[in-house]
Amino acid sequence: MPDTTQTTLTAAEKTGGDTAALVSKPEQRKPRSLWGDAWFELRHRPMFWVSATLLVLLLLIAAFPGLFTSADPTKGDLTNHFLSKPELTHFFQPDWFGYDGQGRSIYARVIYGTRASILVGVGVTAAVTLVGGLLGLVAGYFGGLIDSIISRMTDMFFGIPFLLGAMVVLNAFTERKVYVVVLALAFLGWTSMARVTRSSVISAKQADYVTAARALGASTTRMLFRHVLPNAIAPTIVVATIALGGYISAEATLSYLGLGLSEPTISWGIDISQGSKAIRDNPHALMFPAGMLTLTVFAFIMLGDAVRDALDPKLR
Amino acid sequence: MAELNKGDEPMDATPNVSEVEAAGVAGETEAVAAIEAPVERGEPILQVRNLVKHFPLTQGILFKRQIGAVKAVDGISFDLYQGETLGIVGESGCGKSTVAKLLMLLETATSGEVFYKGQDITRLSGRALKAVRRNIQMVFQDPYTSLNPRMTVGDIIGEPFDIHPEAAPKGDRRRKVQELLDVVGLNPEYINRYPHQFSGGQRQRIGIARGLALNPEIIICDEPVSALDVSVQAQVINLMEKLQDEFNLSYLFIAHDLSIVRHISDRVGVMYLGKMAEIGTDTQIYDHPTHPYTQALLSAVPVPDPEAREGRERIILTGDVPSPANPPSGCRFRTRCWKAQDKCAEEVPLLAVPERFKSSDTPAAHESACHFAEEKDVVHAA
Amino acid sequence: MTTIDKTMSVPGPRGGSESGAPLLEVRDLHVEFHTRDGVAKAVNGVNYTVDAGETLAVLGESGSGKSVTAQAIMGILDMPPGKIPRGEIRFRGEDMLTMSHEERRRIRGQKIAMIFQDALSALNPVLSVGYQLGEMFRVHQGMSKKQAKARSIELMERVRIPAARERVNDYPHQFSGGMRQRIMIAMALALEPDLIIADEPTTALDVTVQAQVMDLLAELQQEFNMGLILITHDLGVVADVADKIAVMYAGRIVETAPVHELYKRPAHPYTRGLLDSIPRLDQKGQELYAIKGLPPNLTRIPTGCAFNPRCPKAEDICRTDVPVLHRVTEQGGGEIAGRGSACHFWKETIHG
């Protein structure tokens, strides 16, 4: 082992080290990791704060709908049948957004419908990132025959139209709970994650530090999860964040077509579908769930953009 | 020395320049004593024998078939002795980096052997391979891509200990990493910093520290300073020399900069298109080259001294290095060689001491793979 | 940071052009970059001139501002984050920085051309080499496709690309590194510019090819009587082709000299350090001299002489006063044409 007492370093070399230590800003004395840098970038973007605020609110609503309304979304009172138009000054009251065709509070339904949308969005994203990411990692890192097989499989799935495929799959189920929709969408949606991850893994694995680790005798697991994945994951995160909004709208589309979530689950898609039947006289029954849906998708896509800018400034 | 172009290639446009500008700069640089102190060699620590690496060229998507091979390294042999520096020079595409990868066991040799202390390591795997890796380490060319940007300096230099836990007890590692930082001339307090907070020269020091961590016997340096600024290059070269003395390291120093290679090497091998053209001590190669390629290479090096430069002969080669997928028959250098004759196309010259120098005791008597080897000093002013 | 090197405007070994004004004159140029970590002062008052037929080598390490100066001359600086707060770039006496966009565009490409280090990324990979060469003639001189192609072949022959006629329709990746650099030179030459800026033109090439390309460049320069600014970090390359050298450090010119003079007796400790720190090909040296420390961070350039923390000769005055570019004279006071040193102790450096 190196014996430090022997080392005769000139003062010059030491100073050399010191001068360059000042490369970063004075207040950034503490080590600055790349993730830290990305967080710094993110913090300085108004777009991030707008979307983050919206998303925190939506998550709160999804987790604790009872905090936001006292009305029961499933209790219909036919005396309220379409009679009540929105009372826009009755903040947080059951009649704030008016009542739907079965006399249920639209406000309460919008609030309670959030959970399904968020669950589907987050669930599908988690599933496709895990499955697609792992397949992409394995294909990109090992290459050869494994890569050929996974890539061809990806191509095949990629050929299936996303919504049409989901409709065919979901049609096989009579009662469609959240997890069923999540599985169906994830089954068809993992391909883009696999592709993105694969290509960034291929470029990351060519870096000299991966070779260096191999030269040290590092195990495959170590190389994959310590060297390759941390340096290849950024594009996957970006794509996943943006795709999340897309999955939420896909769920709504399917529910609208009657092939997504089914009653008694409360979902914006179902409400949009029902609201659209009376659109001429009572547009509010459609407008509010649709508005919430748009807002949510918008928030996720905006977050995705902000994350992309922060993680990969070159893409801007 | 009149015609340099043998016209084997359609290189008609390029005139054959051989500028002998005999500016009368009196040679104040009298050949700095050709006699070298005989080096105590002993057993070589690394013996490379007939090493071959062909990269197959394939076609097809799912079912690939081979349509040819890039002969990156095509039968190389040399020895590396304990405590010495063997320089390998050559232009891009000559296979010198592939040699590094083969010795690091990062690529599997197509054929040939590499003996480390008498044991062939090219076919090792598993535990035995891991044990050998401890003793052969590498310093990379590009200090910007050779360090994982997501890891701290402490993690990077400490990783060898994670992989080889037997090398250092767990509680001892942080101290060891700090010692290593100190050895390579960096402040031990930088242990928690990230690579991007350092300059190129400092990163290269970090890379060297990682290479030293397991206390290896051999370090393979693939262009370790070519990405650095001139003023920083000297610092890193001096550091490497100091470490070599301190830890009795053997270096295989691969570079394209001939001046730096001369400075650091005890012996030098010149590669061309996957083969060794000439090998010998630094004085033999630089002051008494006998292979035309070595002579051309040396004469082309720009020298930071206009006056010495003007007194030197320049051999300007025509054309480019041929593709290693389809190398010329016989001597690989013949397409650019001004001495080439029919024999060169037919017979592959062997790397051996040329017959004409065999009996004499001149510095020209070193291994050279040329049918028409003759001595020619191109480095010193005429 | 306002000390302007007024003491002398770098004189060239040869006189100016017919109009009296030099071909290119850079005066007190400043360039800064606004980054998250502060303002990086990349160029801090650079002065130089180039005449027709003359080769000026700008020598410096990474971050010395040598390439940024060239980009400012070409007008290809990214702005923002780049900014030119002060300075003049006079081409034949006219300040290009105050010109209209259109005027400037006409000079760039037609009168001033640039050769980059990385020929592969400077050429468009999806267009044939002949097309890219011909584009110059079609766009700037309104030639027909056929004429342009003929001229392209001529040019390729001029830069000695073998079998130019057959290879004119090949794509950049089908050429070797040296051949690609020749194509870059051909493109730069296409419109017979008055000035060529070559930014590390041979750094990416092998030594044997380096020599070919440098020779070609020097020969063409002579033939067309062009001015050439050669930007490089390689003291060896410079020694071969330059007439005069400007050494840059931290955005300033620290020494100017005719090429032979500089190598024989440097007048700035930085230049001396650089020369001492490169190993020699023709003899085996002992330990290399190494300039201590690292090039400065451009957001916080040391006060006084920027080189003072690394300088073996530094004294108190070096930490407080920015040295101007002093006229360097012989020991007896005799003039040495074209020599200047921005060191308080230039006398001791060159004569001591």
PDB file of N, CA, C and O in Angstrom, chain C residues 24-65:
ATOM      1  N   LEU C  24      -6.095  42.441 -41.300  1.00  0.00           N
ATOM      2  CA  LEU C  24      -6.977  42.289 -40.151  1.00  0.00           C
ATOM      3  C   LEU C  24      -6.291  42.893 -38.934  1.00  0.00           C
ATOM      4  O   LEU C  24      -5.101  42.688 -38.712  1.00  0.00           O
ATOM      5  N   GLU C  25      -7.073  43.654 -38.212  1.00  0.00           N
ATOM      6  CA  GLU C  25      -6.519  44.245 -37.012  1.00  0.00           C
ATOM      7  C   GLU C  25      -7.519  44.060 -35.881  1.00  0.00           C
ATOM      8  O   GLU C  25      -8.678  44.470 -35.981  1.00  0.00           O
ATOM      9  N   VAL C  26      -7.089  43.419 -34.832  1.00  0.00           N
ATOM     10  CA  VAL C  26      -7.942  43.241 -33.652  1.00  0.00           C
ATOM     11  C   VAL C  26      -7.455  44.241 -32.622  1.00  0.00           C
ATOM     12  O   VAL C  26      -6.256  44.290 -32.323  1.00  0.00           O
ATOM     13  N   ARG C  27      -8.377  45.057 -32.108  1.00  0.00           N
ATOM     14  CA  ARG C  27      -7.960  46.082 -31.169  1.00  0.00           C
ATOM     15  C   ARG C  27      -8.724  45.992 -29.870  1.00  0.00           C
ATOM     16  O   ARG C  27      -9.948  46.092 -29.869  1.00  0.00           O
ATOM     17  N   ASP C  28      -8.011  45.800 -28.805  1.00  0.00           N
ATOM     18  CA  ASP C  28      -8.566  45.854 -27.454  1.00  0.00           C
ATOM     19  C   ASP C  28      -9.853  45.028 -27.348  1.00  0.00           C
ATOM     20  O   ASP C  28     -10.846  45.482 -26.797  1.00  0.00           O
ATOM     21  N   LEU C  29      -9.827  43.844 -27.899  1.00  0.00           N
ATOM     22  CA  LEU C  29     -11.034  43.016 -27.915  1.00  0.00           C
ATOM     23  C   LEU C  29     -11.296  42.394 -26.542  1.00  0.00           C
ATOM     24  O   LEU C  29     -10.378  41.866 -25.903  1.00  0.00           O
ATOM     25  N   HIS C  30     -12.526  42.509 -26.106  1.00  0.00           N
ATOM     26  CA  HIS C  30     -12.961  41.865 -24.870  1.00  0.00           C
ATOM     27  C   HIS C  30     -14.137  40.965 -25.185  1.00  0.00           C
ATOM     28  O   HIS C  30     -15.042  41.373 -25.898  1.00  0.00           O
ATOM     29  N   VAL C  31     -14.123  39.768 -24.649  1.00  0.00           N
ATOM     30  CA  VAL C  31     -15.285  38.883 -24.779  1.00  0.00           C
ATOM     31  C   VAL C  31     -15.566  38.287 -23.412  1.00  0.00           C
ATOM     32  O   VAL C  31     -14.648  37.864 -22.705  1.00  0.00           O
ATOM     33  N   GLU C  32     -16.821  38.298 -23.032  1.00  0.00           N
ATOM     34  CA  GLU C  32     -17.170  37.637 -21.773  1.00  0.00           C
ATOM     35  C   GLU C  32     -18.387  36.738 -21.968  1.00  0.00           C
ATOM     36  O   GLU C  32     -19.171  36.926 -22.890  1.00  0.00           O
ATOM     37  N   PHE C  33     -18.498  35.755 -21.087  1.00  0.00           N
ATOM     38  CA  PHE C  33     -19.632  34.833 -21.132  1.00  0.00           C
ATOM     39  C   PHE C  33     -20.384  34.919 -19.824  1.00  0.00           C
ATOM     40  O   PHE C  33     -19.776  34.809 -18.756  1.00  0.00           O
ATOM     41  N   HIS C  34     -21.678  35.105 -19.914  1.00  0.00           N
ATOM     42  CA  HIS C  34     -22.469  35.163 -18.690  1.00  0.00           C
ATOM     43  C   HIS C  34     -23.001  33.773 -18.384  1.00  0.00           C
ATOM     44  O   HIS C  34     -23.805  33.235 -19.123  1.00  0.00           O
ATOM     45  N   THR C  35     -22.506  33.192 -17.322  1.00  0.00           N
ATOM     46  CA  THR C  35     -22.906  31.832 -16.963  1.00  0.00           C
ATOM     47  C   THR C  35     -23.509  31.842 -15.569  1.00  0.00           C
ATOM     48  O   THR C  35     -23.491  32.861 -14.884  1.00  0.00           O
ATOM     49  N   ARG C  36     -23.997  30.672 -15.179  1.00  0.00           N
ATOM     50  CA  ARG C  36     -24.602  30.547 -13.867  1.00  0.00           C
ATOM     51  C   ARG C  36     -23.583  30.842 -12.772  1.00  0.00           C
ATOM     52  O   ARG C  36     -23.898  31.340 -11.720  1.00  0.00           O
ATOM     53  N   ASP C  37     -22.339  30.502 -13.041  1.00  0.00           N
ATOM     54  CA  ASP C  37     -21.308  30.674 -12.026  1.00  0.00           C
ATOM     55  C   ASP C  37     -20.657  32.048 -12.059  1.00  0.00           C
ATOM     56  O   ASP C  37     -19.665  32.286 -11.392  1.00  0.00           O
ATOM     57  N   GLY C  38     -21.208  32.945 -12.856  1.00  0.00           N
ATOM     58  CA  GLY C  38     -20.650  34.287 -12.904  1.00  0.00           C
ATOM     59  C   GLY C  38     -20.216  34.642 -14.311  1.00  0.00           C
ATOM     60  O   GLY C  38     -20.479  33.918 -15.258  1.00  0.00           O
ATOM     61  N   VAL C  39     -19.531  35.785 -14.419  1.00  0.00           N
ATOM     62  CA  VAL C  39     -19.093  36.246 -15.723  1.00  0.00           C
ATOM     63  C   VAL C  39     -17.698  35.694 -16.004  1.00  0.00           C
ATOM     64  O   VAL C  39     -16.761  35.967 -15.264  1.00  0.00           O
ATOM     65  N   ALA C  40     -17.584  34.900 -17.063  1.00  0.00           N
ATOM     66  CA  ALA C  40     -16.279  34.368 -17.438  1.00  0.00           C
ATOM     67  C   ALA C  40     -15.646  35.320 -18.435  1.00  0.00           C
ATOM     68  O   ALA C  40     -16.190  35.542 -19.522  1.00  0.00           O
ATOM     69  N   LYS C  41     -14.519  35.894 -18.064  1.00  0.00           N
ATOM     70  CA  LYS C  41     -13.847  36.847 -18.958  1.00  0.00           C
ATOM     71  C   LYS C  41     -12.879  36.079 -19.842  1.00  0.00           C
ATOM     72  O   LYS C  41     -11.742  35.817 -19.463  1.00  0.00           O
ATOM     73  N   ALA C  42     -13.342  35.743 -21.025  1.00  0.00           N
ATOM     74  CA  ALA C  42     -12.564  34.858 -21.888  1.00  0.00           C
ATOM     75  C   ALA C  42     -11.474  35.614 -22.642  1.00  0.00           C
ATOM     76  O   ALA C  42     -10.392  35.099 -22.860  1.00  0.00           O
ATOM     77  N   VAL C  43     -11.762  36.818 -23.063  1.00  0.00           N
ATOM     78  CA  VAL C  43     -10.777  37.620 -23.781  1.00  0.00           C
ATOM     79  C   VAL C  43     -10.747  38.990 -23.119  1.00  0.00           C
ATOM     80  O   VAL C  43     -11.782  39.617 -22.918  1.00  0.00           O
ATOM     81  N   ASN C  44      -9.548  39.438 -22.745  1.00  0.00           N
ATOM     82  CA  ASN C  44      -9.439  40.669 -21.966  1.00  0.00           C
ATOM     83  C   ASN C  44      -8.473  41.666 -22.584  1.00  0.00           C
ATOM     84  O   ASN C  44      -7.427  41.965 -22.032  1.00  0.00           O
ATOM     85  N   GLY C  45      -8.828  42.163 -23.758  1.00  0.00           N
ATOM     86  CA  GLY C  45      -7.983  43.176 -24.368  1.00  0.00           C
ATOM     87  C   GLY C  45      -6.917  42.571 -25.248  1.00  0.00           C
ATOM     88  O   GLY C  45      -5.734  42.635 -24.932  1.00  0.00           O
ATOM     89  N   VAL C  46      -7.351  41.982 -26.350  1.00  0.00           N
ATOM     90  CA  VAL C  46      -6.385  41.381 -27.268  1.00  0.00           C
ATOM     91  C   VAL C  46      -6.146  42.322 -28.437  1.00  0.00           C
ATOM     92  O   VAL C  46      -7.068  42.920 -28.974  1.00  0.00           O
ATOM     93  N   ASN C  47      -4.885  42.492 -28.805  1.00  0.00           N
ATOM     94  CA  ASN C  47      -4.505  43.276 -29.972  1.00  0.00           C
ATOM     95  C   ASN C  47      -3.648  42.419 -30.873  1.00  0.00           C
ATOM     96  O   ASN C  47      -2.687  41.837 -30.403  1.00  0.00           O
ATOM     97  N   TYR C  48      -4.027  42.296 -32.115  1.00  0.00           N
ATOM     98  CA  TYR C  48      -3.054  41.773 -33.077  1.00  0.00           C
ATOM     99  C   TYR C  48      -3.405  42.169 -34.502  1.00  0.00           C
ATOM    100  O   TYR C  48      -4.519  42.604 -34.774  1.00  0.00           O
ATOM    101  N   THR C  49      -2.418  42.066 -35.386  1.00  0.00           N
ATOM    102  CA  THR C  49      -2.661  42.377 -36.789  1.00  0.00           C
ATOM    103  C   THR C  49      -2.132  41.233 -37.638  1.00  0.00           C
ATOM    104  O   THR C  49      -1.188  40.552 -37.249  1.00  0.00           O
ATOM    105  N   VAL C  50      -2.763  41.049 -38.774  1.00  0.00           N
ATOM    106  CA  VAL C  50      -2.272  40.076 -39.740  1.00  0.00           C
ATOM    107  C   VAL C  50      -2.263  40.753 -41.093  1.00  0.00           C
ATOM    108  O   VAL C  50      -3.222  41.448 -41.443  1.00  0.00           O
ATOM    109  N   ASP C  51      -1.195  40.588 -41.848  1.00  0.00           N
ATOM    110  CA  ASP C  51      -1.122  41.145 -43.185  1.00  0.00           C
ATOM    111  C   ASP C  51      -1.267  40.039 -44.212  1.00  0.00           C
ATOM    112  O   ASP C  51      -1.154  38.865 -43.891  1.00  0.00           O
ATOM    113  N   ALA C  52      -1.474  40.479 -45.433  1.00  0.00           N
ATOM    114  CA  ALA C  52      -1.586  39.507 -46.512  1.00  0.00           C
ATOM    115  C   ALA C  52      -0.295  38.707 -46.603  1.00  0.00           C
ATOM    116  O   ALA C  52       0.795  39.253 -46.473  1.00  0.00           O
ATOM    117  N   GLY C  53      -0.416  37.428 -46.808  1.00  0.00           N
ATOM    118  CA  GLY C  53       0.758  36.576 -46.972  1.00  0.00           C
ATOM    119  C   GLY C  53       1.467  36.245 -45.683  1.00  0.00           C
ATOM    120  O   GLY C  53       2.508  35.579 -45.695  1.00  0.00           O
ATOM    121  N   GLU C  54       0.913  36.702 -44.578  1.00  0.00           N
ATOM    122  CA  GLU C  54       1.598  36.505 -43.310  1.00  0.00           C
ATOM    123  C   GLU C  54       0.905  35.434 -42.475  1.00  0.00           C
ATOM    124  O   GLU C  54      -0.313  35.290 -42.534  1.00  0.00           O
ATOM    125  N   THR C  55       1.679  34.706 -41.699  1.00  0.00           N
ATOM    126  CA  THR C  55       1.094  33.719 -40.806  1.00  0.00           C
ATOM    127  C   THR C  55       1.317  34.134 -39.363  1.00  0.00           C
ATOM    128  O   THR C  55       2.450  34.278 -38.916  1.00  0.00           O
ATOM    129  N   LEU C  56       0.199  34.352 -38.678  1.00  0.00           N
ATOM    130  CA  LEU C  56       0.277  34.641 -37.246  1.00  0.00           C
ATOM    131  C   LEU C  56      -0.173  33.394 -36.513  1.00  0.00           C
ATOM    132  O   LEU C  56      -1.252  32.874 -36.771  1.00  0.00           O
ATOM    133  N   ALA C  57       0.666  32.903 -35.622  1.00  0.00           N
ATOM    134  CA  ALA C  57       0.256  31.765 -34.812  1.00  0.00           C
ATOM    135  C   ALA C  57      -0.197  32.279 -33.463  1.00  0.00           C
ATOM    136  O   ALA C  57       0.508  33.060 -32.835  1.00  0.00           O
ATOM    137  N   VAL C  58      -1.377  31.895 -33.067  1.00  0.00           N
ATOM    138  CA  VAL C  58      -1.851  32.243 -31.737  1.00  0.00           C
ATOM    139  C   VAL C  58      -1.745  30.984 -30.897  1.00  0.00           C
ATOM    140  O   VAL C  58      -2.397  29.985 -31.155  1.00  0.00           O
ATOM    141  N   LEU C  59      -0.882  31.053 -29.901  1.00  0.00           N
ATOM    142  CA  LEU C  59      -0.550  29.873 -29.118  1.00  0.00           C
ATOM    143  C   LEU C  59      -1.156  30.004 -27.735  1.00  0.00           C
ATOM    144  O   LEU C  59      -1.072  31.065 -27.116  1.00  0.00           O
ATOM    145  N   GLY C  60      -1.765  28.971 -27.258  1.00  0.00           N
ATOM    146  CA  GLY C  60      -2.302  29.043 -25.902  1.00  0.00           C
ATOM    147  C   GLY C  60      -2.899  27.717 -25.496  1.00  0.00           C
ATOM    148  O   GLY C  60      -3.139  26.847 -26.335  1.00  0.00           O
ATOM    149  N   GLU C  61      -3.138  27.563 -24.199  1.00  0.00           N
ATOM    150  CA  GLU C  61      -3.746  26.339 -23.702  1.00  0.00           C
ATOM    151  C   GLU C  61      -5.263  26.493 -23.728  1.00  0.00           C
ATOM    152  O   GLU C  61      -5.773  27.548 -24.079  1.00  0.00           O
ATOM    153  N   SER C  62      -5.966  25.448 -23.318  1.00  0.00           N
ATOM    154  CA  SER C  62      -7.425  25.580 -23.293  1.00  0.00           C
ATOM    155  C   SER C  62      -7.799  26.671 -22.301  1.00  0.00           C
ATOM    156  O   SER C  62      -7.194  26.789 -21.236  1.00  0.00           O
ATOM    157  N   GLY C  63      -8.758  27.493 -22.672  1.00  0.00           N
ATOM    158  CA  GLY C  63      -9.179  28.576 -21.790  1.00  0.00           C
ATOM    159  C   GLY C  63      -8.339  29.832 -21.906  1.00  0.00           C
ATOM    160  O   GLY C  63      -8.536  30.782 -21.174  1.00  0.00           O
ATOM    161  N   SER C  64      -7.392  29.829 -22.848  1.00  0.00           N
ATOM    162  CA  SER C  64      -6.557  31.029 -22.977  1.00  0.00           C
ATOM    163  C   SER C  64      -7.272  32.112 -23.775  1.00  0.00           C
ATOM    164  O   SER C  64      -6.845  33.249 -23.811  1.00  0.00           O
ATOM    165  N   GLY C  65      -8.358  31.753 -24.435  1.00  0.00           N
ATOM    166  CA  GLY C  65      -9.112  32.728 -25.225  1.00  0.00           C
ATOM    167  C   GLY C  65      -8.714  32.750 -26.682  1.00  0.00           C
ATOM    168  O   GLY C  65      -9.221  33.541 -27.460  1.00  0.00           O
TER     169      GLY C  65
END
